[in-house]
């Protein structure tokens, strides 16, 4: 029979897929002899079985859980439900990948009307026992029985009000016993039955509830954001309770083996005396610094520091630990690789290598490429910052700087975002319900909670700046007002927050771009030396090109020439071209555009200093360039000296039922070869001009939207005829390439034919995905919303490349192209070019480069290095062979 | 060295690819010892080389042509350019597939100022010699030198006017000598140089001109229409001239070994005394019936009849021959398998099998499935016909009946067609320039030309009805008038023509559907027994279903449920459903639609009498169902009691940038499962009701636009839950299937996953092609026009399945689906389901069925049989195994 349950002593860290991250690490620590409360893990396979069996735990698995419960009872010498010597357990989720706070937990399980009395006797602490019981009733009802915890919190508030006190701690044993009894009564009132008194049924129900919580909306949203498959499921850990709330000699805390914000090599954390773990994480009371533990109990501090460093060395990575001290005895409840800011990740990586703790490769692998995004966020302009006066200060919870209008809820954030506004989410504290709102905001400001509060952890994961625990902040949500000390602020007022310093400012502060320095530069240069695949950038202007180069780009993989035409001073010439009645008129209009394009290309070539530049010929439907409002059309008509009706006729005539599947891309060039000729002339003559200045230029001319080899054969001749003539006239050497985007499914499927006419392929995975799915990004909104809800899509395939379907097209195409033309250059210029999992595919397929937006270049460089470390390949990018590796300046 | 030229004696009929059809058959007849004038063939490979070498004949090939010219001179004892004993040759095109009249021909080549004198002496016929010379000057100038023949015909007209005569025959030798001299002078005037006098250069130039004509616009158009690849090229046949115009003992003719209109087993043809072959084909003089040849020269008649029958037997197919009699000696100039009407094809096939000449399989293979279309055309209603009085009569050149407005040119036909009108093209005679216009017309009426004239041959090929040689017709094109005897008709007046009888009527005559009887029925039943793949029909109404059954359909492969909603009395309910504000309102509106849909399905199930019926769930975007004109919107708003603004808001809200890639197909069902539930209820309850009447029903529920397996998993559950509940409630047995269309590239690429949830796949190759090419049919117009012109597309991939790209998706999908689920049913329901080459692919991939429009069912049945004959397969359609083969009633 298949085994679904494991004692901690049976497992180890390598069993993460089966036991989840938390379970595997509890097992590992148990094996290392660390002080871990005993327990067992119900595996992820049991969760999968639960869903496969119509959301029911089968009798077999239930029996196996009870068998292991029995083993746990034997090991602890306590018995679940025994009023004389009761075992109390926690029931916690633990998926393969960490999903902090997304799923449900039940603590103090095993209590009932009898056991609570036994616990009171046993601990000689009646207040503690009834506090635990009323907490358990609330938690179990909320998590397992779908009775909202507010129902029970109201009873606590009532008790405090009746006694005229404000703090929970001011209630005594009798008060809490009454609250517990009132809770049981309220439960019966709502559910029509007694609160479950059988501890074994409590256990099974709790395990089921955790399985169920794998598919709650916030877990689904988190999985989408982090690309975690729904099929993994979660494990459940059942562990003997230890109590940090048994008095002043007890406490709970969360700590890191190094500073997660800066990376400094020093144990860093927070704890609360006389509190359970969730009090720390929930941010209800602001915790004290771990340093202060020394004055409280230096032995415990030393014991904990040693364990933290031992685990860091054991795992070869910075650890994030949860611990509880029960009556001066330390227990470790969890360890995992610690989430950290991108800055910290850089420092930790570099210092661990310097300390000889890990190899460069291992250090690179431990950095989440997506987290680098935070390092590339803007900072406040220093001059402006000097003049700005902070109005409040909180904890520097997640670095970066942001200004935006105040919003008080996720919903307000969504509405403001849709209206095109930038917002700062301002909350007393955040919880899992706020995730989407946090993602839509520029930054998060909270009144409560520490560096390890929900707001701080989630913001760091998102690369959003966050100031947490800002005691100067009060919120009057009903009135729609926030106060920073005495300063009253309304929804919509602008504030600025600095997540690196914790300062909060009224009004907007201009911000400046980030640059690559210090540890970051070291890490990127390691990655640079490691990877075999080049990273280029998509850039349309000399300014973007310069930024891309600074951030490490080894070339430009996509210049979209049409963006140049949308600028106000050029659109008129371009519209004249579109409105031309015949080739002659069109050529006359194109002649006016030529010098403008040439100037654009000269700027980009100069910026790129001898690195290759891929320029795509005109791509969008001409309709996009024409005015669509009557007054704009009138203006154009007057300027061109033609009638409004004439303009309307042309605009109407160019409209298409499905413009994405219409007259655009290379189809424009086939129908109007003179447009392509002008663009080729602009590219080649710009290259010749810049070469005269002593800068080598490697232009690559890219034809978009090829579906049939003959299109490219036809256009290649037009391009090379024009280019060769210009080069010959100039009497210079100029090496240029002609290639195509592969962005239409048929092109991918006939790449052996198309490759005959192409020096390079660049995969346009945006269009390839849209056509491959038959789903246009512009029209997908309502479909995607429903599909996420119903679990049909786990993430947006336009953001994360679908490897099974669209990726298969890329694979078929690239392999068949290389078969007929081994020397063909392969790259990708869709948005997936900056997405790590897609970059791994490109690496595996021996691509020469990925190309992405300039700000994603460092991410792509790191991902490419990780791909090489994971699956080394022999093939070295032709870009490196011909142009060397572009060094990143620190 | 590669050989590019072949004497007729070197070749045979199997060398069609190399020598073209004409060259291969001339070689074959030479081998059989038939009287064929000697000659040689420049191969199709020389044509390909010509295009590969920048449209030049290389020196090597030129030398080889002269080498073979020398051999021809040796064999004939005559010399090209020798004024004492001159060799004159014809230079004719001859592609692998017959393309009658599409490419160029030069006759009488070898004449110049000296040779013409020699010819006059040698033939003792000065008039003949100069007539030949002036014809040659005209033809060579027109075909080779780009001087239009009108220039020279004007000179003939001038000569006749000067002499006061009207017929060419009334000009004597001196007159024609003067015309020849005037022609030479006119040539020099236009070209600025003398008419080429070197016969060898004439020859090379003429060969080049024929190669060039492979890519003239009408040849390109013809190739598109007949799916002939541009890469084939044409061969050129250089053959000693024989002269049918050497007096009253000479003549030229065209004849068939059986009657090409009826199929009767009797030599049938036409000839002209004292004429060259092109006079017969061009239809300038109306020829006399072959029967009359008996009275002219019975020996020649018998000799010809014997040869015709001998060749028919030799080739095992009806032959189409060209012959010339020079001074009482018969020469065969060409033989090929004869084009015939579809009626004739049926009779010929059946009778040849009965005669034991060919096997059933061979007979089936000799029928072009596309030609059956003509048999399925409407005929005039007999009652109406009896009342109608013919106003004129011509030759019954191509069967079928049609009414339409008169147009006088291809251009007028195009304009009228674009305006949605039906037209009859009325011409003095047609030529290659008219092909497109003919294709756009319902039928063709000509004043001149016989059964083998251009109009007749081309119309039969197209399956268009045609009345040719209507001597009662005169046309005053300048005035835009036609006269049928005395009846004056203007452009736009309606006439009716019957291509089966040759009758012409004024005004419109209602027509009736064709039915399958006689030879046609025999042929179809042979095909029926032969094929292993079923043919179903796409039908949306009980009427269509009944017609499909009559035409041989063995089931319905596609019922488009949305077409039912567009009907005037239903659209209101459907719009209410769309405008519903919530699920409750939507369900209320759906409840009103349910009985209407159920009724539709009951009708179709009854019509299909126990054969399977595939019903597709709602497919198009909801936007399509809403009114878009303000007054219509107002009407709807009033009827629904809501504001116009509200309607506008909804219409605007549902508009999509690319509706083809938007919210449609299964996406509708996922977002609004209640729509799918209603449709499933209508299908299943209709099936249960009809089964109660004693008719077995096999409903197949088809989900459109699947791109991800989970969509189908989700919807399959909704469908089967509803269906199983209804079946259980009814207490009946009902076997139903749930499957999906494969019409999105990703679905094709992930078919192993999707097949897990599907009982059948039906390939929607319309959408698959549009998404595979990234080209929407609605927007492709201008692109396709240019692509044909520039040789990028040879035909419309939405009409003929692109086997390389889109076909590869079908292949990958069907093979991978069968790997994981061998019992899955496979079919196709795109328009390609009725296209022979696509049907062959489906056969090869072991499809269970193809589904096409009812009128294409017989075509598909024949094509499926041909596929089985060509590449026999063991796999028998599940439809045949479960439902038997539906017999076609004769």
Coordinates of N, CA and C in Angstrom, one line a residue, chain A residues 83 125 149 190 228 248 281 391 393 413 427 429 460 493 499 520 587 602 623 651 666 700 726 774 781 789 824 848 883:
Chain A
X83 N -7.7 14.0 29.2 CA -7.8 15.2 30.1 C -6.7 15.2 31.1
X125 N -2.3 26.8 35.3 CA -2.5 28.1 34.7 C -3.8 28.1 34.0
X149 N -14.1 34.6 12.1 CA -13.5 34.8 13.4 C -14.1 36.1 14.0
X190 N -25.0 29.7 15.4 CA -24.8 29.9 13.9 C -24.9 28.5 13.2
X228 N 3.5 28.7 -9.7 CA 3.5 27.4 -9.0 C 2.4 26.6 -9.5
X248 N 6.2 35.0 31.3 CA 7.3 36.0 31.0 C 8.6 35.2 30.7
X281 N 4.0 37.2 13.4 CA 3.8 37.2 12.0 C 2.6 38.2 11.7
X391 N 7.7 63.4 7.2 CA 6.6 63.7 8.1 C 6.3 62.5 9.0
X393 N 8.1 58.2 10.2 CA 9.1 57.2 9.9 C 8.6 55.8 10.3
X413 N -7.3 50.5 -5.0 CA -6.1 50.5 -5.8 C -6.4 50.1 -7.2
X427 N -2.4 51.0 4.9 CA -3.2 50.1 5.7 C -2.7 50.1 7.1
X429 N -2.6 47.3 8.8 CA -1.7 46.1 8.6 C -2.3 45.4 7.3
X460 N 8.6 42.5 -0.3 CA 9.9 42.1 -0.8 C 9.8 41.1 -1.9
X493 N -4.6 62.1 -2.0 CA -3.5 62.9 -1.7 C -2.2 62.2 -2.0
X499 N 11.4 52.9 1.0 CA 11.5 51.6 1.6 C 12.9 51.2 2.1
X520 N 26.1 43.9 -6.5 CA 25.3 43.6 -7.7 C 26.1 43.5 -8.9
X587 N 6.3 57.4 -52.7 CA 7.8 57.6 -52.7 C 8.2 59.0 -52.3
X602 N 21.2 56.3 -36.7 CA 22.6 56.8 -36.3 C 22.8 56.9 -34.8
X623 N -3.6 51.5 -40.5 CA -4.8 52.1 -39.8 C -4.4 52.7 -38.5
X651 N -9.6 56.1 -44.0 CA -9.6 55.6 -42.7 C -10.5 54.4 -42.6
X666 N 5.3 42.0 -42.8 CA 5.9 41.9 -44.1 C 4.9 42.1 -45.2
X700 N 21.3 44.4 -38.3 CA 20.6 43.1 -38.7 C 19.2 43.6 -39.0
X726 N 23.9 50.6 -52.0 CA 24.4 51.6 -51.1 C 25.8 51.4 -50.6
X774 N -5.1 31.5 -30.2 CA -6.3 32.1 -30.7 C -6.9 33.1 -29.8
X781 N -9.2 39.9 -21.4 CA -9.5 40.3 -20.0 C -10.5 39.4 -19.3
X789 N -10.1 31.9 -12.2 CA -11.1 31.5 -11.1 C -11.4 30.0 -11.2
X824 N 22.7 29.4 -38.6 CA 21.6 30.5 -38.4 C 21.7 31.0 -37.0
X848 N 21.2 31.9 -29.5 CA 22.3 32.9 -29.4 C 22.0 34.0 -28.4
X883 N 31.6 39.3 -31.0 CA 31.7 40.6 -30.4 C 32.2 40.6 -29.0

